[in-house]
């Protein structure tokens, strides 16, 4: 619908979330949806799953008994649930997390561009995709596009008055799987170390996005780099990016994957090629955690396809 609200939730339901295209079909097939309940553990007897134990907000617990359990708690929570259940002993569980490190940059124009009017991600640049760099237009409401702007408090508020003259580009990279999820109770502890080659690709992405904005007529670009927040031409931006340490880079992380990867090698993959968790019968994993390598694009469709394939193999 072109409202540029995608990141906050589409007011028109144009994203077709699971409340429109998965849960209704599941209910038609006989599924029962249990909401506001946290699964504490998968129940296992003699090496075979027998169900799950969950707890409601009021503290009361209940059990759902079944001979097949599909774990789909995401790359951060799936390792914790398996560990809490006593079935997460595989040494690679929680390792190998990729997060699509991303950065963005804003161009300031002489005339209003009102970038949040229209489609949020209207254009993608694949010229560098072969090197694991994907560039996209990432227009969003002004408050969500404020990350590259220098300053805080009142200074940031003043800068946002001219937000209609800013155009924002973002880039994400296919990173080395250098993250790890620790913990077993109610909170995941994540450790992620940006690989040196990934920091270099992010610097390259900054310069490439700046070139696009200057070519489009931007008077200056806001880099998000604390020591060089503004660049007025491509040469200045190139120098600023080259001088930036990994810690200077303004980063976000998206699409965590890989913490219970699927594979044929039992020593490296906690989950076998059919989605079965190794070491226990009746437990499958079907979420982003099973992806064995970092996808180079948003993995939504890949996760859905993987989940469907795993579901087809559950007897």
CSV table of C-alpha atoms in Angstrom, one decimal:
chain,number,residue,atom,x,y,z
A,1,UNK,CA,0.0,0.0,0.0
A,2,UNK,CA,3.1,2.3,0.1
A,3,UNK,CA,2.7,3.5,3.7
A,4,UNK,CA,6.3,2.8,4.6
A,5,UNK,CA,5.3,1.4,7.9
A,6,UNK,CA,6.5,-2.1,7.2
A,7,UNK,CA,9.1,-2.1,10.0
A,8,UNK,CA,6.6,-1.2,12.6
A,9,UNK,CA,3.8,-3.4,11.3
A,10,UNK,CA,1.7,-2.9,8.2
A,11,UNK,CA,-1.6,-1.1,8.9
A,12,UNK,CA,-3.1,-2.7,5.8
A,13,UNK,CA,-2.1,-6.3,6.5
A,14,UNK,CA,-0.3,-6.3,3.2
A,15,UNK,CA,2.6,-8.3,4.6
A,16,UNK,CA,0.2,-11.3,5.0
A,17,UNK,CA,1.5,-12.3,8.4
A,18,UNK,CA,0.9,-15.8,9.9
A,19,UNK,CA,-2.4,-14.6,11.4
A,20,UNK,CA,-3.7,-14.5,7.7
A,21,UNK,CA,-1.8,-17.2,5.9
A,22,UNK,CA,-0.8,-19.9,8.3
A,23,UNK,CA,-2.7,-20.0,11.5
A,24,UNK,CA,-6.2,-20.0,9.9
A,25,UNK,CA,-5.2,-22.9,7.7
A,26,UNK,CA,-3.8,-24.8,10.7
A,27,UNK,CA,-7.0,-24.3,12.6
A,28,UNK,CA,-9.0,-25.5,9.6
A,29,UNK,CA,-6.8,-28.7,9.7
A,30,UNK,CA,-7.7,-29.2,13.3
A,31,UNK,CA,-4.9,-27.4,15.1
A,32,UNK,CA,-5.5,-25.8,18.5
A,33,UNK,CA,-3.6,-22.5,19.2
A,34,UNK,CA,-2.5,-22.0,22.8
A,35,UNK,CA,-1.4,-18.4,23.4
A,36,UNK,CA,0.2,-16.7,26.4
A,37,UNK,CA,2.0,-19.8,27.5
A,38,UNK,CA,5.7,-20.3,27.7
A,39,UNK,CA,7.1,-23.8,27.0
A,40,UNK,CA,9.5,-24.7,29.8
A,41,UNK,CA,10.7,-28.0,28.5
A,42,UNK,CA,10.2,-30.8,26.1
A,43,UNK,CA,9.2,-34.0,27.9
A,44,UNK,CA,11.3,-37.0,27.2
A,45,UNK,CA,11.0,-40.6,28.5
A,46,UNK,CA,13.6,-43.2,27.6
A,47,UNK,CA,15.0,-41.2,24.8
A,48,UNK,CA,11.6,-40.4,23.2
A,49,UNK,CA,9.6,-37.2,23.3
A,50,UNK,CA,6.3,-37.5,25.1
A,51,UNK,CA,5.1,-33.8,24.9
A,52,UNK,CA,5.8,-30.4,26.4
A,53,UNK,CA,5.4,-28.7,29.7
A,54,UNK,CA,4.3,-25.0,29.6
A,55,UNK,CA,3.4,-22.3,32.1
A,56,UNK,CA,0.7,-19.6,31.9
A,57,UNK,CA,1.3,-16.0,33.0
A,58,UNK,CA,-0.5,-16.7,36.3
A,59,UNK,CA,2.1,-19.3,37.1
A,60,UNK,CA,0.0,-22.4,36.6
A,61,UNK,CA,1.6,-25.2,34.6
A,62,UNK,CA,0.1,-27.7,32.1
A,63,UNK,CA,1.3,-30.4,29.8
A,64,UNK,CA,0.5,-31.3,26.2
A,65,UNK,CA,1.2,-34.9,25.5
A,66,UNK,CA,2.3,-36.0,22.0
A,67,UNK,CA,4.7,-38.3,20.4
A,68,UNK,CA,6.0,-35.6,18.0
A,69,UNK,CA,7.4,-32.3,19.1
A,70,UNK,CA,8.4,-29.6,16.6
A,71,UNK,CA,10.7,-26.9,18.1
A,72,UNK,CA,10.5,-23.6,16.3
A,73,UNK,CA,11.5,-21.0,18.9
A,74,UNK,CA,14.0,-19.2,16.7
A,75,UNK,CA,17.8,-19.1,16.5
A,76,UNK,CA,18.1,-17.5,20.0
A,77,UNK,CA,15.5,-19.4,22.0
A,78,UNK,CA,15.7,-22.9,20.4
A,79,UNK,CA,19.1,-23.7,21.9
A,80,UNK,CA,17.8,-22.6,25.4
A,81,UNK,CA,14.7,-24.8,25.2
A,82,UNK,CA,16.7,-27.8,24.1
A,83,UNK,CA,19.1,-27.3,26.9
A,84,UNK,CA,16.4,-26.8,29.5
A,85,UNK,CA,14.9,-30.1,28.3
A,86,UNK,CA,18.1,-32.1,28.8
A,87,UNK,CA,18.4,-32.8,25.0
A,88,UNK,CA,20.7,-30.0,24.1
A,89,UNK,CA,24.1,-31.6,24.8
A,90,UNK,CA,25.4,-31.5,21.2
A,91,UNK,CA,28.6,-29.5,21.3
A,92,UNK,CA,27.7,-27.4,18.3
A,93,UNK,CA,24.3,-26.4,19.6
A,94,UNK,CA,24.2,-22.6,20.0
A,95,UNK,CA,27.3,-22.1,17.8
A,96,UNK,CA,27.6,-20.8,14.3
A,97,UNK,CA,25.1,-17.9,14.5
A,98,UNK,CA,25.0,-15.5,11.6
A,99,UNK,CA,23.1,-12.2,12.0
A,100,UNK,CA,23.4,-10.2,8.7
A,101,UNK,CA,25.4,-7.2,10.1
A,102,UNK,CA,23.9,-4.1,8.5
A,103,UNK,CA,24.6,-0.4,8.4
A,104,UNK,CA,22.9,2.6,6.9
A,105,UNK,CA,23.7,6.1,5.6
A,106,UNK,CA,21.6,9.1,4.9
A,107,UNK,CA,21.9,11.7,2.1
A,108,UNK,CA,20.8,15.3,2.8
A,109,UNK,CA,19.1,17.0,-0.2
A,110,UNK,CA,18.4,20.7,-0.9
A,111,UNK,CA,14.7,19.9,-1.7
A,112,UNK,CA,12.3,17.7,0.2
A,113,UNK,CA,12.3,14.1,-0.9
A,114,UNK,CA,9.9,12.7,1.8
A,115,UNK,CA,11.4,9.3,1.6
A,116,UNK,CA,8.8,7.7,3.9
A,117,UNK,CA,6.1,8.4,1.3
A,118,UNK,CA,5.8,5.2,-0.7
A,119,UNK,CA,7.3,1.7,-0.5
A,120,UNK,CA,9.8,1.2,2.3
A,121,UNK,CA,12.2,-1.0,0.3
A,122,UNK,CA,11.6,0.3,-3.2
A,123,UNK,CA,15.0,-0.4,-4.8
A,124,UNK,CA,17.8,-2.9,-4.3
A,125,UNK,CA,21.3,-2.8,-5.7
A,126,UNK,CA,22.9,-6.2,-6.5
A,127,UNK,CA,26.1,-5.0,-8.1
A,128,UNK,CA,28.1,-6.1,-5.1
A,129,UNK,CA,25.9,-9.1,-4.1
A,130,UNK,CA,28.5,-11.5,-5.5
A,131,UNK,CA,30.7,-10.2,-2.7
A,132,UNK,CA,28.0,-10.7,-0.1
A,133,UNK,CA,26.8,-7.1,0.0
A,134,UNK,CA,23.2,-6.2,-0.6
A,135,UNK,CA,22.2,-2.5,-0.7
A,136,UNK,CA,18.6,-1.4,-0.4
A,137,UNK,CA,16.6,1.8,0.0
A,138,UNK,CA,15.3,1.6,3.5
A,139,UNK,CA,12.8,4.5,3.9
A,140,UNK,CA,10.9,4.4,7.2
A,141,UNK,CA,9.2,6.8,9.6
A,142,UNK,CA,11.6,9.6,10.7
A,143,UNK,CA,12.2,8.3,14.2
A,144,UNK,CA,13.3,4.9,12.8
A,145,UNK,CA,15.6,6.5,10.2
A,146,UNK,CA,17.5,8.7,12.8
A,147,UNK,CA,20.4,6.3,13.4
A,148,UNK,CA,22.9,7.9,11.0
A,149,UNK,CA,22.2,11.4,12.4
A,150,UNK,CA,24.8,12.8,14.7
A,151,UNK,CA,24.0,14.1,18.1
A,152,UNK,CA,21.5,13.2,20.8
A,153,UNK,CA,18.7,14.8,22.7
A,154,UNK,CA,17.8,18.3,21.6
A,155,UNK,CA,20.5,18.3,18.8
A,156,UNK,CA,19.0,15.1,17.3
A,157,UNK,CA,15.5,16.5,17.7
A,158,UNK,CA,16.6,19.7,15.7
A,159,UNK,CA,18.1,17.5,13.0
A,160,UNK,CA,14.9,15.6,12.6
A,161,UNK,CA,13.0,18.7,11.7
A,162,UNK,CA,14.5,18.4,8.3
A,163,UNK,CA,13.9,14.7,8.0
A,164,UNK,CA,11.9,15.2,4.9
A,165,UNK,CA,15.2,16.2,3.1
A,166,UNK,CA,16.9,12.9,4.0
A,167,UNK,CA,17.1,9.7,1.9
A,168,UNK,CA,18.3,6.6,3.7
A,169,UNK,CA,20.1,3.6,2.2
A,170,UNK,CA,21.0,0.5,4.1
A,171,UNK,CA,23.3,-2.4,3.4
A,172,UNK,CA,23.6,-5.9,4.9
A,173,UNK,CA,26.2,-8.5,4.4
A,174,UNK,CA,26.4,-12.3,4.5
A,175,UNK,CA,28.6,-12.7,7.5
A,176,UNK,CA,30.9,-15.4,8.8
A,177,UNK,CA,29.0,-17.4,11.4
A,178,UNK,CA,30.8,-15.9,14.3
A,179,UNK,CA,28.0,-15.7,16.9
A,180,UNK,CA,27.1,-18.0,19.8
A,181,UNK,CA,24.1,-18.3,22.1
A,182,UNK,CA,24.8,-19.2,25.7
A,183,UNK,CA,22.3,-19.9,28.5
A,184,UNK,CA,19.6,-22.5,29.3
A,185,UNK,CA,17.1,-20.7,31.5
A,186,UNK,CA,14.9,-17.8,30.7
A,187,UNK,CA,17.4,-15.5,29.0
A,188,UNK,CA,19.7,-15.9,26.0
A,189,UNK,CA,23.2,-14.5,26.3
A,190,UNK,CA,24.6,-13.8,22.8
A,191,UNK,CA,28.3,-13.3,22.0
A,192,UNK,CA,29.1,-12.0,18.5
A,193,UNK,CA,32.5,-11.0,17.2
A,194,UNK,CA,32.5,-9.2,13.9
A,195,UNK,CA,35.0,-10.9,11.6
A,196,UNK,CA,37.7,-8.6,10.1
A,197,UNK,CA,36.7,-9.4,6.6
A,198,UNK,CA,33.1,-8.5,7.4
A,199,UNK,CA,34.1,-5.1,8.8
A,200,UNK,CA,36.0,-4.5,5.6
A,201,UNK,CA,32.9,-5.3,3.5
A,202,UNK,CA,30.8,-3.0,5.7
A,203,UNK,CA,33.2,-0.1,5.0
A,204,UNK,CA,33.0,-0.9,1.3
A,205,UNK,CA,29.2,-0.8,1.6
A,206,UNK,CA,29.3,2.6,3.2
A,207,UNK,CA,31.3,4.1,0.3
A,208,UNK,CA,29.1,2.4,-2.3
A,209,UNK,CA,25.9,3.8,-0.7
A,210,UNK,CA,27.5,7.3,-0.5
A,211,UNK,CA,28.4,7.2,-4.2
A,212,UNK,CA,24.7,6.4,-5.0
A,213,UNK,CA,23.5,9.3,-2.8
A,214,UNK,CA,26.0,11.8,-4.2
A,215,UNK,CA,25.1,10.7,-7.8
A,216,UNK,CA,21.4,11.4,-6.9
A,217,UNK,CA,22.3,14.9,-5.9
A,218,UNK,CA,22.8,14.8,-2.2
A,219,UNK,CA,24.7,17.8,-0.8
A,220,UNK,CA,26.2,15.7,2.0
A,221,UNK,CA,25.9,12.3,3.5
A,222,UNK,CA,25.5,11.4,7.2
A,223,UNK,CA,27.8,8.4,7.8
A,224,UNK,CA,26.9,7.3,11.3
A,225,UNK,CA,30.7,7.3,12.1
A,226,UNK,CA,31.3,9.1,15.4
A,227,UNK,CA,34.6,10.7,14.3
A,228,UNK,CA,33.5,11.6,10.8
A,229,UNK,CA,29.7,12.0,11.0
A,230,UNK,CA,29.4,14.1,7.8
A,231,UNK,CA,31.0,13.8,4.4
A,232,UNK,CA,30.6,16.3,1.6
A,233,UNK,CA,32.0,14.4,-1.3
A,234,UNK,CA,33.0,10.8,-2.2
A,235,UNK,CA,36.7,11.3,-1.5
A,236,UNK,CA,35.9,12.5,2.1
A,237,UNK,CA,33.6,9.6,2.6
A,238,UNK,CA,36.2,7.1,1.4
A,239,UNK,CA,38.8,8.5,3.8
A,240,UNK,CA,36.4,8.4,6.7
A,241,UNK,CA,35.4,4.8,6.0
A,242,UNK,CA,39.1,3.7,5.7
A,243,UNK,CA,39.9,5.3,9.0
A,244,UNK,CA,36.9,3.8,10.9
A,245,UNK,CA,37.6,0.9,13.2
A,246,UNK,CA,35.2,-1.9,13.5
A,247,UNK,CA,34.0,-0.4,16.8
A,248,UNK,CA,33.3,2.9,15.0
A,249,UNK,CA,30.8,1.3,12.6
A,250,UNK,CA,27.2,2.0,13.2
A,251,UNK,CA,25.7,-1.5,13.0
A,252,UNK,CA,22.5,-3.4,13.5
A,253,UNK,CA,22.0,-7.2,13.2
A,254,UNK,CA,19.1,-9.0,11.5
A,255,UNK,CA,17.9,-12.5,10.7
A,256,UNK,CA,19.8,-14.6,13.3
A,257,UNK,CA,20.3,-18.2,11.9
A,258,UNK,CA,22.4,-21.3,12.3
A,259,UNK,CA,22.4,-22.2,16.0
A,260,UNK,CA,21.1,-25.7,15.5
A,261,UNK,CA,22.3,-26.3,12.0
A,262,UNK,CA,21.1,-29.1,9.9
A,263,UNK,CA,23.5,-31.4,8.1
A,264,UNK,CA,24.7,-34.9,7.4
A,265,UNK,CA,27.8,-34.7,9.6
A,266,UNK,CA,26.7,-35.8,13.0
A,267,UNK,CA,29.8,-34.2,14.7
A,268,UNK,CA,29.0,-30.7,13.2
A,269,UNK,CA,25.2,-30.6,13.0
A,270,UNK,CA,22.9,-31.1,16.0
A,271,UNK,CA,20.0,-31.7,13.5
A,272,UNK,CA,20.0,-34.3,10.8
A,273,UNK,CA,19.0,-33.6,7.1
A,274,UNK,CA,15.4,-34.5,7.8
A,275,UNK,CA,15.1,-32.0,10.6
A,276,UNK,CA,15.3,-34.6,13.5
A,277,UNK,CA,17.3,-33.5,16.6
A,278,UNK,CA,20.1,-36.0,17.1
A,279,UNK,CA,20.1,-38.0,20.3
A,280,UNK,CA,16.4,-38.2,20.9
A,281,UNK,CA,13.4,-39.6,19.1
A,282,UNK,CA,10.3,-37.6,18.1
A,283,UNK,CA,11.9,-34.1,18.2
A,284,UNK,CA,12.2,-32.0,15.1
A,285,UNK,CA,13.6,-28.5,14.7
A,286,UNK,CA,12.0,-26.3,12.0
A,287,UNK,CA,13.1,-22.7,12.3
A,288,UNK,CA,15.9,-20.3,11.3
A,289,UNK,CA,18.4,-22.1,13.6
A,290,UNK,CA,18.6,-25.1,11.2
A,291,UNK,CA,20.0,-23.1,8.3
A,292,UNK,CA,23.6,-24.5,7.8
A,293,UNK,CA,25.1,-21.4,6.3
A,294,UNK,CA,24.3,-17.7,6.2
A,295,UNK,CA,21.8,-16.8,3.5
A,296,UNK,CA,22.7,-13.8,1.4
A,297,UNK,CA,19.2,-12.4,1.5
A,298,UNK,CA,16.3,-12.1,4.0
A,299,UNK,CA,15.8,-15.8,4.9
A,300,UNK,CA,12.0,-15.7,5.3
A,301,UNK,CA,11.2,-17.7,2.3
A,302,UNK,CA,14.1,-20.1,2.9
A,303,UNK,CA,12.9,-20.7,6.5
A,304,UNK,CA,9.3,-21.3,5.3
A,305,UNK,CA,10.5,-23.8,2.6
A,306,UNK,CA,12.7,-25.6,5.0
A,307,UNK,CA,9.9,-25.9,7.5
A,308,UNK,CA,7.5,-27.2,4.9
A,309,UNK,CA,10.1,-29.8,3.8
A,310,UNK,CA,10.7,-30.9,7.4
A,311,UNK,CA,7.0,-31.1,8.1
A,312,UNK,CA,6.4,-33.4,5.0
A,313,UNK,CA,8.9,-35.9,6.5
A,314,UNK,CA,7.4,-36.1,9.9
A,315,UNK,CA,5.6,-39.5,10.2
